[in-house]
Coordinates of C-alpha atoms and ligand atoms in Angstrom, one line a residue:
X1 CA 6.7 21.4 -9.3
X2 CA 10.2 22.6 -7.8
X3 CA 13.4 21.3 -9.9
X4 CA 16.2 20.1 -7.5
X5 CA 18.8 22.7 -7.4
X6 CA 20.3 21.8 -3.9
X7 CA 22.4 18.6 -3.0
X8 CA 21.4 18.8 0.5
X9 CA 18.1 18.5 2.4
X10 CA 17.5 18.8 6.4
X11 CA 14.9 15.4 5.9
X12 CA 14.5 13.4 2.7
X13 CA 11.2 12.2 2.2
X14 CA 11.0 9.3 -0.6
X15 CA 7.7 8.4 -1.9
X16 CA 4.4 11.0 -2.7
X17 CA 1.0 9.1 -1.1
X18 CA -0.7 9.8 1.9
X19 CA 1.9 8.7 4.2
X20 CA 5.1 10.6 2.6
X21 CA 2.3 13.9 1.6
X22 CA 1.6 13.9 5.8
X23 CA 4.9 13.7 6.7
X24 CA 6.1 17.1 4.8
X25 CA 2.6 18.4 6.4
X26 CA 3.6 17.4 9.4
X27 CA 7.3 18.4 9.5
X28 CA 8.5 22.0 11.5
X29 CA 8.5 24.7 8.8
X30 CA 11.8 25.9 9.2
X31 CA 13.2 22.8 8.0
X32 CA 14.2 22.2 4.1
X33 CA 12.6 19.3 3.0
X34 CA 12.5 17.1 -0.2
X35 CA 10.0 14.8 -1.3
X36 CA 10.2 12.5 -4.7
X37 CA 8.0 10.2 -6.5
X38 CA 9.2 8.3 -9.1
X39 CA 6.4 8.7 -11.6
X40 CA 3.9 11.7 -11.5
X41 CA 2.7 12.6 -8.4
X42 CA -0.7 11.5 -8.5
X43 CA 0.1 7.7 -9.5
X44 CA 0.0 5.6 -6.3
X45 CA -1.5 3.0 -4.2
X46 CA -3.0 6.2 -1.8
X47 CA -4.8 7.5 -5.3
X48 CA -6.6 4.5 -5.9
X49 CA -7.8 3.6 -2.4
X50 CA -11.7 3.3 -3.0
X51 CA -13.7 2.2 0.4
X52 CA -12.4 4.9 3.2
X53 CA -10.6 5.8 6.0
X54 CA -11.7 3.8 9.1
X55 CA -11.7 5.5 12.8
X56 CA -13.7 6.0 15.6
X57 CA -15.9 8.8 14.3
X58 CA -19.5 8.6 15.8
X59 CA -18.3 8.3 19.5
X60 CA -21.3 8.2 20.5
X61 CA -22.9 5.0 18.6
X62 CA -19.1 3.8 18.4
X63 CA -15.7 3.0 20.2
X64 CA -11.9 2.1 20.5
X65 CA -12.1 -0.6 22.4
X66 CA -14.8 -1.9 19.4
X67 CA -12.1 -0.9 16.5
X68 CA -9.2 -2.5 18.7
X69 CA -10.9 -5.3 19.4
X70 CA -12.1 -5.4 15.0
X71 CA -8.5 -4.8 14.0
X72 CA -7.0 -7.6 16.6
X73 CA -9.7 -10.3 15.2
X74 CA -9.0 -9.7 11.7
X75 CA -4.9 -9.4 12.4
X76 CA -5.5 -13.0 14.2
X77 CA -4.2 -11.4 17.0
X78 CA -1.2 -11.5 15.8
X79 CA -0.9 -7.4 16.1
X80 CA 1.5 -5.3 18.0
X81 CA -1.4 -4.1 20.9
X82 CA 0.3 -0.7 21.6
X83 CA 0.6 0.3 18.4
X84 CA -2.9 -0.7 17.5
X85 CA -3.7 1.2 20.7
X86 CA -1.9 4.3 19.1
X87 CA -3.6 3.6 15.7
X88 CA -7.5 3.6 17.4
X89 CA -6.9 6.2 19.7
X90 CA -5.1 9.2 17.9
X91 CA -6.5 8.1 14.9
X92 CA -9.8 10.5 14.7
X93 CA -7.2 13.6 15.4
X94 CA -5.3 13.2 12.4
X95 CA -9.2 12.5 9.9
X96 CA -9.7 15.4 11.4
X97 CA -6.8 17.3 10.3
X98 CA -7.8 15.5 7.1
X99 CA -10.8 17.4 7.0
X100 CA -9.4 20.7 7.8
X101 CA -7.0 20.4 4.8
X102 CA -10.3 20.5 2.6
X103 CA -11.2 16.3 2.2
X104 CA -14.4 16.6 1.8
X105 CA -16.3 13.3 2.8
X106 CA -19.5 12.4 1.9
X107 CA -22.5 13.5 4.4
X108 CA -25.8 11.9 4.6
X109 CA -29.1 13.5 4.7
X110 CA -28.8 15.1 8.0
X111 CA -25.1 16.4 6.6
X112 CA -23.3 14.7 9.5
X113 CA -20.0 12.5 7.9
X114 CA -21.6 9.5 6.5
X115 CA -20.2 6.2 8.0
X116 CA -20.0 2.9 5.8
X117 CA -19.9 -0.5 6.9
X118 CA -16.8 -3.2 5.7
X119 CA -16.1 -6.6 5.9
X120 CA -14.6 -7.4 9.4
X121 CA -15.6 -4.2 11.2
X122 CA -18.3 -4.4 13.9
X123 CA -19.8 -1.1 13.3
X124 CA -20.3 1.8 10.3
X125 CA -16.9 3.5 11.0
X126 CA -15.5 4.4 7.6
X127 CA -15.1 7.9 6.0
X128 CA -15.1 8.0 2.6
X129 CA -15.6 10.2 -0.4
X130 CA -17.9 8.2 -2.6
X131 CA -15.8 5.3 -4.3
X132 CA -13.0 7.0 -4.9
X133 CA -11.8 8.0 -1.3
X134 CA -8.0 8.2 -2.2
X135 CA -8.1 10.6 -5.1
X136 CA -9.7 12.9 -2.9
X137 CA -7.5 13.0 0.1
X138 CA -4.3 12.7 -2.3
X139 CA -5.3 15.5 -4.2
X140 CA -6.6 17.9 -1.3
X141 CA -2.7 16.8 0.2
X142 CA -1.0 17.6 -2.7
X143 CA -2.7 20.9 -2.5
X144 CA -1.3 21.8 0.9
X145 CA 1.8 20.1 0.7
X146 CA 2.4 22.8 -2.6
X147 CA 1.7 25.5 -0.7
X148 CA 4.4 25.0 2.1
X149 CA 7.7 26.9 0.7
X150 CA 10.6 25.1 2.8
X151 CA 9.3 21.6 0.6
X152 CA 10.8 20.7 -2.6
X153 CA 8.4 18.4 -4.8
X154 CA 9.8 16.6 -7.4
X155 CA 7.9 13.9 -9.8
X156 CA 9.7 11.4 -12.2
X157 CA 13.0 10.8 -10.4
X158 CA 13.8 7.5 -9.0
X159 CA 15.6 6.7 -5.7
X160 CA 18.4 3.9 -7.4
X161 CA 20.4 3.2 -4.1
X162 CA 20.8 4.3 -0.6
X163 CA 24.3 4.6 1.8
X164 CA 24.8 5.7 5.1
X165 CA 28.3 7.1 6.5
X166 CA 28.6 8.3 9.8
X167 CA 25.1 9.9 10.2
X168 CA 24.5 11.3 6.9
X169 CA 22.5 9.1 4.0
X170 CA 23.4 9.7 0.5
X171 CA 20.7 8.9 -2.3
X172 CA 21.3 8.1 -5.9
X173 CA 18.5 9.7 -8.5
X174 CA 18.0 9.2 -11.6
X175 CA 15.7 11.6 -13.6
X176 CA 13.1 11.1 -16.3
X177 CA 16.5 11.5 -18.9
X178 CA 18.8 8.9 -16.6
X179 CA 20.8 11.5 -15.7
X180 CA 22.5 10.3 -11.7
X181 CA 22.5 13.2 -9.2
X182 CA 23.1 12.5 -5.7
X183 CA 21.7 13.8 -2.8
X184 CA 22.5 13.7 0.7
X185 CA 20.5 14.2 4.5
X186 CA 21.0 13.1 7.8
X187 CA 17.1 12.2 7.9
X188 CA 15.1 9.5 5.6
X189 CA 11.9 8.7 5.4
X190 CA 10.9 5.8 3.4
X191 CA 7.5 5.9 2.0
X192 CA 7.8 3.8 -1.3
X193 CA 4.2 1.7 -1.3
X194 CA 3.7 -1.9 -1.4
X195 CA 5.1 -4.8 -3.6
X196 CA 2.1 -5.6 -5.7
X197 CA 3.9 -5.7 -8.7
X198 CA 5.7 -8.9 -7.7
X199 CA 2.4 -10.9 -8.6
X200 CA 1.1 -11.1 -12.3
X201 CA -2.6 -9.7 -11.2
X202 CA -2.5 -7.0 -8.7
X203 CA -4.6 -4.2 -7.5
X204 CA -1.7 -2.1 -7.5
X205 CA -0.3 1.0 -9.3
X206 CA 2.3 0.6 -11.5
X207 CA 5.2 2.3 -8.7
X208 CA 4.3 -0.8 -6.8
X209 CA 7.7 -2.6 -7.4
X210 CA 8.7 -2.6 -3.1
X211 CA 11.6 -0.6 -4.3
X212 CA 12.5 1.5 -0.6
X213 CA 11.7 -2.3 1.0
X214 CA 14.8 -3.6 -1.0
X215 CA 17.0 -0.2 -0.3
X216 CA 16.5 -0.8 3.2
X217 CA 17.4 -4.4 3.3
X218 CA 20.3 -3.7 1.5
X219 CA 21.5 -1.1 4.1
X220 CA 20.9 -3.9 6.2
X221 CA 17.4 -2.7 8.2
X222 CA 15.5 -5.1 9.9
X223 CA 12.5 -6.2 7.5
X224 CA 9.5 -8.1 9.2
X225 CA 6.7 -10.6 8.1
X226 CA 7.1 -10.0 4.2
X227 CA 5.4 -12.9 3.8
X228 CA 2.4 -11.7 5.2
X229 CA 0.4 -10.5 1.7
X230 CA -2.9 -9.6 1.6
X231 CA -5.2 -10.8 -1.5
X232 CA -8.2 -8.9 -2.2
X233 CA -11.1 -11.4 -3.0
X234 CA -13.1 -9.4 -5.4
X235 CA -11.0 -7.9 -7.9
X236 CA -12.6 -7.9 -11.7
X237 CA -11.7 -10.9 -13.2
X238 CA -10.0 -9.5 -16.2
X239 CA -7.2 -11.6 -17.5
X240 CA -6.0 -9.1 -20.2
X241 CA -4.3 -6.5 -17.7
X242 CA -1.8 -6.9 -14.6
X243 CA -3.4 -4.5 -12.9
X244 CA -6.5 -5.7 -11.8
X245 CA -9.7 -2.9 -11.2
X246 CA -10.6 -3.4 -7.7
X247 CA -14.3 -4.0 -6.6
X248 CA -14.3 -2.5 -3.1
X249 CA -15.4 -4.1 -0.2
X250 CA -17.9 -1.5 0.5
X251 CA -20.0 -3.3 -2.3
X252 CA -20.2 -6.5 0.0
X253 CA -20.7 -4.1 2.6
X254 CA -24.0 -2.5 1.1
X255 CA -25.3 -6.0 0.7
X256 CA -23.6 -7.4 -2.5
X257 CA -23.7 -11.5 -2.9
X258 CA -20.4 -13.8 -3.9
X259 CA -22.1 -16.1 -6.2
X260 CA -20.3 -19.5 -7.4
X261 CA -20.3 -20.5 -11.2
X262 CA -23.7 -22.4 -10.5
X263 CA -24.8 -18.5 -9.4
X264 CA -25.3 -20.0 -6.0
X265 CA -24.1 -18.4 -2.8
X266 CA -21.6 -20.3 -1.0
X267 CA -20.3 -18.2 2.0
X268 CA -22.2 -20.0 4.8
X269 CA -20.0 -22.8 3.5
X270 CA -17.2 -21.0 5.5
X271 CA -17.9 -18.4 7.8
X272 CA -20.9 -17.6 9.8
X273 CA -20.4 -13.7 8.4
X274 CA -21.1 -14.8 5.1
X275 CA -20.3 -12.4 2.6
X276 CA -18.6 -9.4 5.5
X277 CA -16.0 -11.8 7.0
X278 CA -12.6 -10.4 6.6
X279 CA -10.9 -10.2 3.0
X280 CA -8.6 -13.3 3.9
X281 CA -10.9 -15.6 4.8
X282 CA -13.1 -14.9 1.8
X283 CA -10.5 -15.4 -0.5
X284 CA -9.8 -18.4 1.2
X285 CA -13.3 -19.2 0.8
X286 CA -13.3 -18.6 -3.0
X287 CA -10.6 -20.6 -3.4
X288 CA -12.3 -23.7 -1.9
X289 CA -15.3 -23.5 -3.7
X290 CA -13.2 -22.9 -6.4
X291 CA -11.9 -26.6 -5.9
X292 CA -15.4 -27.8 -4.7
X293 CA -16.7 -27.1 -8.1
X294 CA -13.6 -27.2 -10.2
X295 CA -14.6 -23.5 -11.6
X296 CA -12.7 -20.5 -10.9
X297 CA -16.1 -18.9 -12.3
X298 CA -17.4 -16.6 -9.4
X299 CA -19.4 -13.3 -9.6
X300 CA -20.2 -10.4 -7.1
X301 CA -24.6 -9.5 -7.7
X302 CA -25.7 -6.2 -5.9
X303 CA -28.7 -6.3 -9.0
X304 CA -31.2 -6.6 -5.8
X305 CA -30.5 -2.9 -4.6
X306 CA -31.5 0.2 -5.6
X307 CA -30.0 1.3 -9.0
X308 CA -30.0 4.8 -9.1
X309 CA -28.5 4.9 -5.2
X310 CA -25.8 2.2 -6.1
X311 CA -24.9 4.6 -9.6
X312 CA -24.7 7.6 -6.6
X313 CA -23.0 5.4 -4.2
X314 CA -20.6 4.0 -6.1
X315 CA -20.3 6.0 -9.9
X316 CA -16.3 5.4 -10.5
X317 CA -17.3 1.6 -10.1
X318 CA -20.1 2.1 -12.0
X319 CA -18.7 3.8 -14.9
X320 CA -15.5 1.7 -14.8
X321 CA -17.2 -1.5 -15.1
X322 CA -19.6 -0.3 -17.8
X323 CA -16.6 0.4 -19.8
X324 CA -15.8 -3.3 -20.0
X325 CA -19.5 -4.3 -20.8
X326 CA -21.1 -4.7 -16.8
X327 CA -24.2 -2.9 -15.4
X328 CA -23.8 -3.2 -11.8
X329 CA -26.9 -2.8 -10.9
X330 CA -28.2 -5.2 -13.7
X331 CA -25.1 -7.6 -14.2
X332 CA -23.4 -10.2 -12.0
X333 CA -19.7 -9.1 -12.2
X334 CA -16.7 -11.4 -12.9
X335 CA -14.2 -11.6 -9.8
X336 CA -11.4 -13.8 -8.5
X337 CA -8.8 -12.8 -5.7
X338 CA -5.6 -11.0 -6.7
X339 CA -2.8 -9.5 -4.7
X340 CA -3.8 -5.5 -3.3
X341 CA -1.2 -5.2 0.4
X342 CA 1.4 -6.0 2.4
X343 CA 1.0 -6.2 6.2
X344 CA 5.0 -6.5 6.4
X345 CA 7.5 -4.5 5.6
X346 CA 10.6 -2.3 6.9
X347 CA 10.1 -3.3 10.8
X348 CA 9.4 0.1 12.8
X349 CA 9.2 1.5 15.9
X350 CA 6.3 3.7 17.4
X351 CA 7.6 6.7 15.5
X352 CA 7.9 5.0 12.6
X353 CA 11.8 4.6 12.7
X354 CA 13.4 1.8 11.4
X355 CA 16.3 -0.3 13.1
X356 CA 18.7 2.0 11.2
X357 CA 19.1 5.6 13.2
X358 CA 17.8 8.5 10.6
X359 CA 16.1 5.9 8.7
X360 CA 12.2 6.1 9.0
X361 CA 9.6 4.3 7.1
X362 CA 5.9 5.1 7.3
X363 CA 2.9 3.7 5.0
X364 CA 2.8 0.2 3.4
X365 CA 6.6 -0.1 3.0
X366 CA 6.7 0.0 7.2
X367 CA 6.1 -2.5 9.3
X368 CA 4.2 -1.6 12.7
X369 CA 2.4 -4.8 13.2
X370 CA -0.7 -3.0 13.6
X371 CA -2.3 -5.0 10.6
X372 CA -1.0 -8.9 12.3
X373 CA -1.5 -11.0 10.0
X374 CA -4.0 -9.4 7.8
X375 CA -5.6 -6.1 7.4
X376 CA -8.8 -5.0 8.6
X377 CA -10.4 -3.1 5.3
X378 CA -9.6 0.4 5.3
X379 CA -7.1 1.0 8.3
X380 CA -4.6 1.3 6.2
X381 CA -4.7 5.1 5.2
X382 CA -5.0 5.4 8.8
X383 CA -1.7 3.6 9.8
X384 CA -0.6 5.6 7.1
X385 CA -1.5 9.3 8.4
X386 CA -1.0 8.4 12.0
X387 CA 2.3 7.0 12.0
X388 CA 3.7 9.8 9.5
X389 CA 2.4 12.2 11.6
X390 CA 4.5 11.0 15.0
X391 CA 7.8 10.5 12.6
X392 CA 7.8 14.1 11.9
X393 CA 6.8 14.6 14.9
X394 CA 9.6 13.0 16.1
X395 CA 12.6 14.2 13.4
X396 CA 11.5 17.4 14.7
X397 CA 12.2 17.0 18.1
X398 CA 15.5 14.6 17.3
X399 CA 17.0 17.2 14.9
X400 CA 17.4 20.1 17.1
X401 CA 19.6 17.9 19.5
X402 CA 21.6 16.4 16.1
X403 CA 24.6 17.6 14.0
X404 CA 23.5 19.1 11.4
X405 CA 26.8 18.9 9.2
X406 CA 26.3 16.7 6.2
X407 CA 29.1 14.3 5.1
X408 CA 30.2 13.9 2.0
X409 CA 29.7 11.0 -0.5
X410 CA 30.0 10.1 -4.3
X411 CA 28.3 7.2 -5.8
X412 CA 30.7 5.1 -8.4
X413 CA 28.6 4.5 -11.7
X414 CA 29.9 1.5 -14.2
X415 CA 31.6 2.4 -16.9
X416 CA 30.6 0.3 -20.0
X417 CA 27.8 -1.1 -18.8
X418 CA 24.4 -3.1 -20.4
X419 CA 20.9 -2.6 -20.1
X420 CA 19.3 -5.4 -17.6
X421 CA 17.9 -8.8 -20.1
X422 CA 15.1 -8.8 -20.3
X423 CA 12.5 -11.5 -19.0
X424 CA 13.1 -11.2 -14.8
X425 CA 10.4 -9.5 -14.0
X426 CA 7.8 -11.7 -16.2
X427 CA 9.6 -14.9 -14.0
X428 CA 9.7 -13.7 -10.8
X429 CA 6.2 -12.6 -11.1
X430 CA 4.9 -16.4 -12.8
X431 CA 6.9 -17.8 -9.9
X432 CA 5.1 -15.7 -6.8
X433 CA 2.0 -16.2 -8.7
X434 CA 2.5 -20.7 -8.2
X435 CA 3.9 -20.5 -5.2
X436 CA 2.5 -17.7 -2.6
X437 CA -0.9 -17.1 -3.8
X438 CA -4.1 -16.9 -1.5
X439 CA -2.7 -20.3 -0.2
X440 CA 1.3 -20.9 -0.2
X441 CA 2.6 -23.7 -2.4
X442 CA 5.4 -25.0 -0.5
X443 CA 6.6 -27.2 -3.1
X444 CA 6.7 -24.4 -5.5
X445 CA 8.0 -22.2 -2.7
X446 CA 11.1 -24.1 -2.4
X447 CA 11.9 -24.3 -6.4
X448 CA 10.5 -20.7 -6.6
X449 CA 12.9 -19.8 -3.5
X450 CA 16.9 -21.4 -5.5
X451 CA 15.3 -19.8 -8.9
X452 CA 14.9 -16.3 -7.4
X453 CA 18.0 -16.8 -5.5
X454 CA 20.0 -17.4 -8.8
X455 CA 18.3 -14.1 -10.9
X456 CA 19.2 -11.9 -7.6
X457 CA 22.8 -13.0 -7.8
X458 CA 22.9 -12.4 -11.6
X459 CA 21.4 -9.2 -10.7
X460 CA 23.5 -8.1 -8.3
X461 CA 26.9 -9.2 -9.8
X462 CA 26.5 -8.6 -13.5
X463 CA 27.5 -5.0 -14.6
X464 CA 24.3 -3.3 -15.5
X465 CA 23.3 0.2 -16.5
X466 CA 21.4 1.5 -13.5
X467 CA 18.0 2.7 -14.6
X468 CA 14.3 2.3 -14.1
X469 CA 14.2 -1.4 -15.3
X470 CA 17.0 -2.5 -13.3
X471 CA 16.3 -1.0 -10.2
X472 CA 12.7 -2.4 -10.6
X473 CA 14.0 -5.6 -11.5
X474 CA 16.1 -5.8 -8.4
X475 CA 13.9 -4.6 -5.9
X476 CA 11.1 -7.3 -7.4
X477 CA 13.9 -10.2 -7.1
X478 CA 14.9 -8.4 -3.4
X479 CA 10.8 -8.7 -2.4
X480 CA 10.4 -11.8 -4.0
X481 CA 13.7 -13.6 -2.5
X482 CA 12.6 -12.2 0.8
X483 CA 9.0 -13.4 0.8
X484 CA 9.8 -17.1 -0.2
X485 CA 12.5 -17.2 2.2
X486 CA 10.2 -16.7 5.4
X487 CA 7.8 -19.2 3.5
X488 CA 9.9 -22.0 3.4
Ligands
FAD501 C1 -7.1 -0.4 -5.5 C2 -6.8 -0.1 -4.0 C3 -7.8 0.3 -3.2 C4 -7.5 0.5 -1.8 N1 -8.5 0.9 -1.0 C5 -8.2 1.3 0.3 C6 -9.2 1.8 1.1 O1 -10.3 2.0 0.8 N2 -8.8 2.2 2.4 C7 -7.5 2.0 2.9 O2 -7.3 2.3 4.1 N3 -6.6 1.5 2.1 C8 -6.8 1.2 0.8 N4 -5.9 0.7 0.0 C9 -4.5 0.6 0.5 C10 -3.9 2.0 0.6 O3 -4.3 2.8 -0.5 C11 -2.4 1.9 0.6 O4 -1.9 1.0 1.5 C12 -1.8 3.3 1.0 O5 -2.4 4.3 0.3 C13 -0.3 3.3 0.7 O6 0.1 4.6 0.9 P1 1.7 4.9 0.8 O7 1.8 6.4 1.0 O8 2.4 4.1 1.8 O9 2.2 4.5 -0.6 P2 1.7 4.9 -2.1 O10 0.5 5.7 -2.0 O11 1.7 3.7 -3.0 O12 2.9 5.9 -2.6 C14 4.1 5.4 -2.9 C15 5.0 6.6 -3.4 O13 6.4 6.1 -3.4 C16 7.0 6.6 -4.6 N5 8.1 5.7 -4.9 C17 8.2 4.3 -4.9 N6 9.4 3.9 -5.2 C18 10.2 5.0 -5.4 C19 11.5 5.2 -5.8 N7 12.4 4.2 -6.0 N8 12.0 6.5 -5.9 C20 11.1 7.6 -5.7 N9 9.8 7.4 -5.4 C21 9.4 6.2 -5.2 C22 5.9 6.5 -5.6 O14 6.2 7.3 -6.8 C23 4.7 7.0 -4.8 O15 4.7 8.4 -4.8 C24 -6.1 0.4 -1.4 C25 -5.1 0.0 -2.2 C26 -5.4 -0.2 -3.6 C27 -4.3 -0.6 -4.5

C-alpha cells in the first residue's frame, strides 16, 4: 500500500471491488491514477459474492440470445435492451480477461470451467470458484492492480464530499486519524457499493452505507430507480447480527427445498419453477406463506444430496453454518429474506458516465438498467467488470482530447463543531425496515418519508464534525430519503 503524497491525480477512482479494481486494470498506463477504499481493501460487497459470474461460456450448449432473454424475464422487462445487449455479448471477453489475471474457477472432471445452474437462468452458465467466488476474483485483482506502478492504492480513507468547478472535481478525505486532505482530478469514477446498510438485516459488508450515491446526488447527478432493492430470500435467519450470512442461490440451484414451519414445501403455491424462480418472486413467496401460516418459521433442506460433494461443493457454507450449530447436509437451516442489492443507482450511460461530465460510476452504485427491475443471480459481477472496462475505456480516449490543467479548490471545515448524536442510523434503518421491505408499506412509507426528511435537514444544517459517522449517517438519510420518495 502506497501513502498519498500527491494532491493531484489524472483519474480518481473511489471504491476498491471488482468494478473500481477493473477500472485501474483497465485504464492507459501512462496515466496517474488513485484508487481508495474506505476500510481495508479486501472488505466489500465484491469479496463476499458466493454463487459466480454468469456469461455465455459453453457456446456451444449455450447462447446470448438465452441469457438476454433470462436477464429481460427476471428484470420484468423493465431493462435497458442495448445495454443488456452490451452486458451478454462482451461479457465472456472480459471472464476471460478474468481468467488470465489468474481467477482460477473451478473445473469439472474433464477440467473444462464448470458451469452451475441459478434461480432464473435457463441454462448452467455460472463461473464460480467454489462458494466463495468473490474472494477469489478480488484477491487475484488486487494482485494485479498492485503490480501496475502509475496506480496509487490507498485503504482506510474516506471520500467525505465531492465539488466540481469548471472541469476539475475536488474530493475531501479523511484518513484512518480524521485528518482532511483534499484531492483534485478532472476524472471520477464512482464505485462506492450498494446501500445495504440502510436495512437492519442485510447481506452486505459493513462499507455498504450508499455513500458515492449520496455524493452524487448532492452534486446534483441524475440518480434512477433507488427504489428498486433487491431482497435475497434465503439469508440465515440469525437475529443477533445486521449482517446477515448469505445462503447462495446455488444451494437452491443444486436441488435444495424451501420448507415452511410445518417442514412442508410450499413453492408450487406460487410459481410453476418452484424452488429456481427468480430471488424476488421467492421472497415474495415466503412472505405469503409467511402470512398463510402466520410463521415467519422457514428452512432451506439439501439433507437429500450427497454429503461429502455438498462439504466439496460448498465448504465456506458449510463450515460457516456449522459454526452456528447447522450440518447442511444433515440440518434444515433457518432462513428468511433480507436486503443483499440495488438495481438503481447513479443513472449512467453506455460507458458508465453519469449525467455530470467527468463523473463516471460503475458497479452497484451505477445505474445501467441492465438489472430492470430485479437482478438475475449472478450478473452482477458481470455488469460490474463489463461496464468498468468501457469507462476506462472511454477516459482514455476522452483525456487525450481534454485539458489537463487542474483548478484549484479548498474545502472550508467548521470550526467548533460536534460529533453527529447519536441514534440516526438505528432510525432510519427501523424505518426502511416497516416500510420498504420485500413488500412496500405505503402507509409506513409516507410517515417513514416526513421522519427521514426531518433527520436529513438536521443533518445537513447542524454544524457537525465531519467524520466517518457523520458522513455515514448522511449518506444513509440521503439513500433512505431518496428511496421513500420514489415509493410514495
Ligand atoms: C453476500 C453477497 C453475495 C453475493 N453474491 C454474488 C454472486 O454470486 N454473483 C454476483 O454477480 N453478485 C453477487 N453479489 C453482488 C456483488 O457482489 C456486488 O454487487 C458487487 O460485487 C459490487 O461490486 P462494487 O465494486 O460495485 O462494490 P463493492 O465491492 O461493494 O466495493 C465498494 C468499494 O467502495 C469503497 N467505498 C465506499 N464508500 C467509500 C467512501 N466514502 N470513500 C472511499 N471508499 C469508499 C469501499 O471501501 C469498497 O472498496 C453478492 C453480494 C453479497 C453481499
Amino acid at each position: 500500500m502506497q501513502n498519498i503524497t500527491e494532491q493531484n491525480y489524472d483519474v480518481i477512482i473511489v471504491g476498491g471491488g471488482v468494478a473500481g479494481l477493473y477500472t485501474a486494470l483497465n485504464l492507459d498506463p501512462s496515466l496517474k491514477v488513485l484508487l481508495l477504499t474506505k476500510r481495508e481493501l479486501t472488505l466489500s460487497n465484491s469479496s463476499l459474492a458466493q454463487g459466480g459470474i454468469a456469461t455465455v461460456y459453453d457456446k456451444q450448449n449455450d447462447s446470448f440470445e438465452e441469457h438476454f432473454e433470462d436477464t429481460l424475464i427476471a428484470g420484468g422487462f423493465q431493462n435497458d435492451k442495448e445495454h443488456v445487449k452490451i452486458l451478454v455479448e462482451e461479457g465472456p471477453d472480459d471472464v476471460q480477461k478474468l481468467i488470465d489475471y489468474g481467477v482460477d474457477f473451478d473445473k469439472n472432471a474433464e477440467g473444462k470451467i464448470h458451469l452451475t445452474l441459478e434461480g432464473g437462468h435457463s441454462k448452467s452458465r455460472i463461473l464460480h470458484y467454489k462458494d466463495c467466488t468473490g474472494k477469489e476474483i478480488v484477491d487475484k485483482l488486487i494482485l494485479a492492480v498492485t503490480k501496475l506502478p502509475n496506480v496509487t492504492v490507498q485503504s482506510e480513507h474516506v471520500v467525505c464530499d465531492l465539488k466540481k468547478t469548471n472541469h476539475t472535481f475536488h474530493l475531501d478525505i479523511i484518513d484512518e486519524n480524521n485528518m482532511h486532505s483534499t484531492l483534485h482530478s478532472n476524472f471520477v469514477v464512482l464505485c462506492t457499493g450498494g446501500i445495504g446498510r440502510v436495512y437492519e438485516y442485510t447481506t452486505n459488508s459493513a462499507i455498504a452505507t450508499g455513500d458515492g450515491i449520496a455524493l452524487a446526488y448532492r452534486l446534483g447527478a441524475t440518480i434512477k430507480n433507488l427504489h428498486l432493492v433487491q431482497f435475497h430470500p434465503t439469508a440465515f435467519a440469525n437475529k443477533n447480527t445486521r449482517e446477515s450470512f448469505l445462503i447462495s442461490e446455488s444451494v437452491r440451484g443444486e436441488g435444495a427445498y424451501l420448507l415452511n414451519c410445518n417442514y412442508q414445501r410450499f413453492m408450487h403455491r406460487y410459481d410453476e419453477r418452484l424452488e429456481l424462480a427468480p430471488r424476488d418472486v421467492v421472497s415474495r413467496s415466503i412472505m405469503e406463506e409467511a402470512k398463510r401460516t402466520g410463521s415467519n418459521n422457514f428452512y432451506l433442506d439439501i439433507t437429500h444430496k450427497n454429503a461429502n460433494y455438498l462439504k466439496k461443493r460448498f465448504p465456506m457454507i458449510y463450515a460457516s453454518l456449522l459454526l452456528e450449530g447447522y450440518d447442511l447436509t444433515k440440518d434444515r437451516i433457518p432462513i428468511f429474506p433480507c436486503q443483499h442489492y440495488l438495481m438503481g443507482g447513479i443513472d449512467v450511460n453506455e460507458n458508465a458516465q453519469s449525467s455530470i461530465e467527468g463523473l463516471y460510476a460503475c458497479g452497484e452504485c451505477s445505474h445501467t438498467g441492465v438489472h430492470g427491475n430485479n437482478r438475475l443471480a449472478s450478473n452482477s459481477l458481470l455488469e460490474g467488470i463489463v461496464f468498468s472496462r468501457r469507462c476506462a475505456v472511454e477516459i482514455n480516449h476522452l483525456i487525450k482530447q481534454k485539458s489537463t490543467e487542474i483548478e484549484p479548490y479548498t474545502f472550508e471545515q467548521n470550526a467548533n463543531s460536534e460529533p453527529i448524536f447519536h441514534g440516526i442510523r438505528t432510525e432510519i434503518r427501523s424505518i426502511m425496515q416497516q416500510s420498504h421491505f420485500v413488500t412496500p408499506n405505503l402507509e409506513e412509507a409516507k410517515k417513514g418519508f416526513q421522519r427521514i426528511g426531518e433527520l436529513l435537514n438536521q443533518i445537513e444544517s447542524g454544524n457537525f464534525l465531519v467524520n466517518r459517522d457523520f458522513v455515514e449517517a448522511r449518506s444513509l438519510a440521503t439513500v433512505a430519503y431518496l428511496i421513500l420518495k420514489e415509493v410514495i
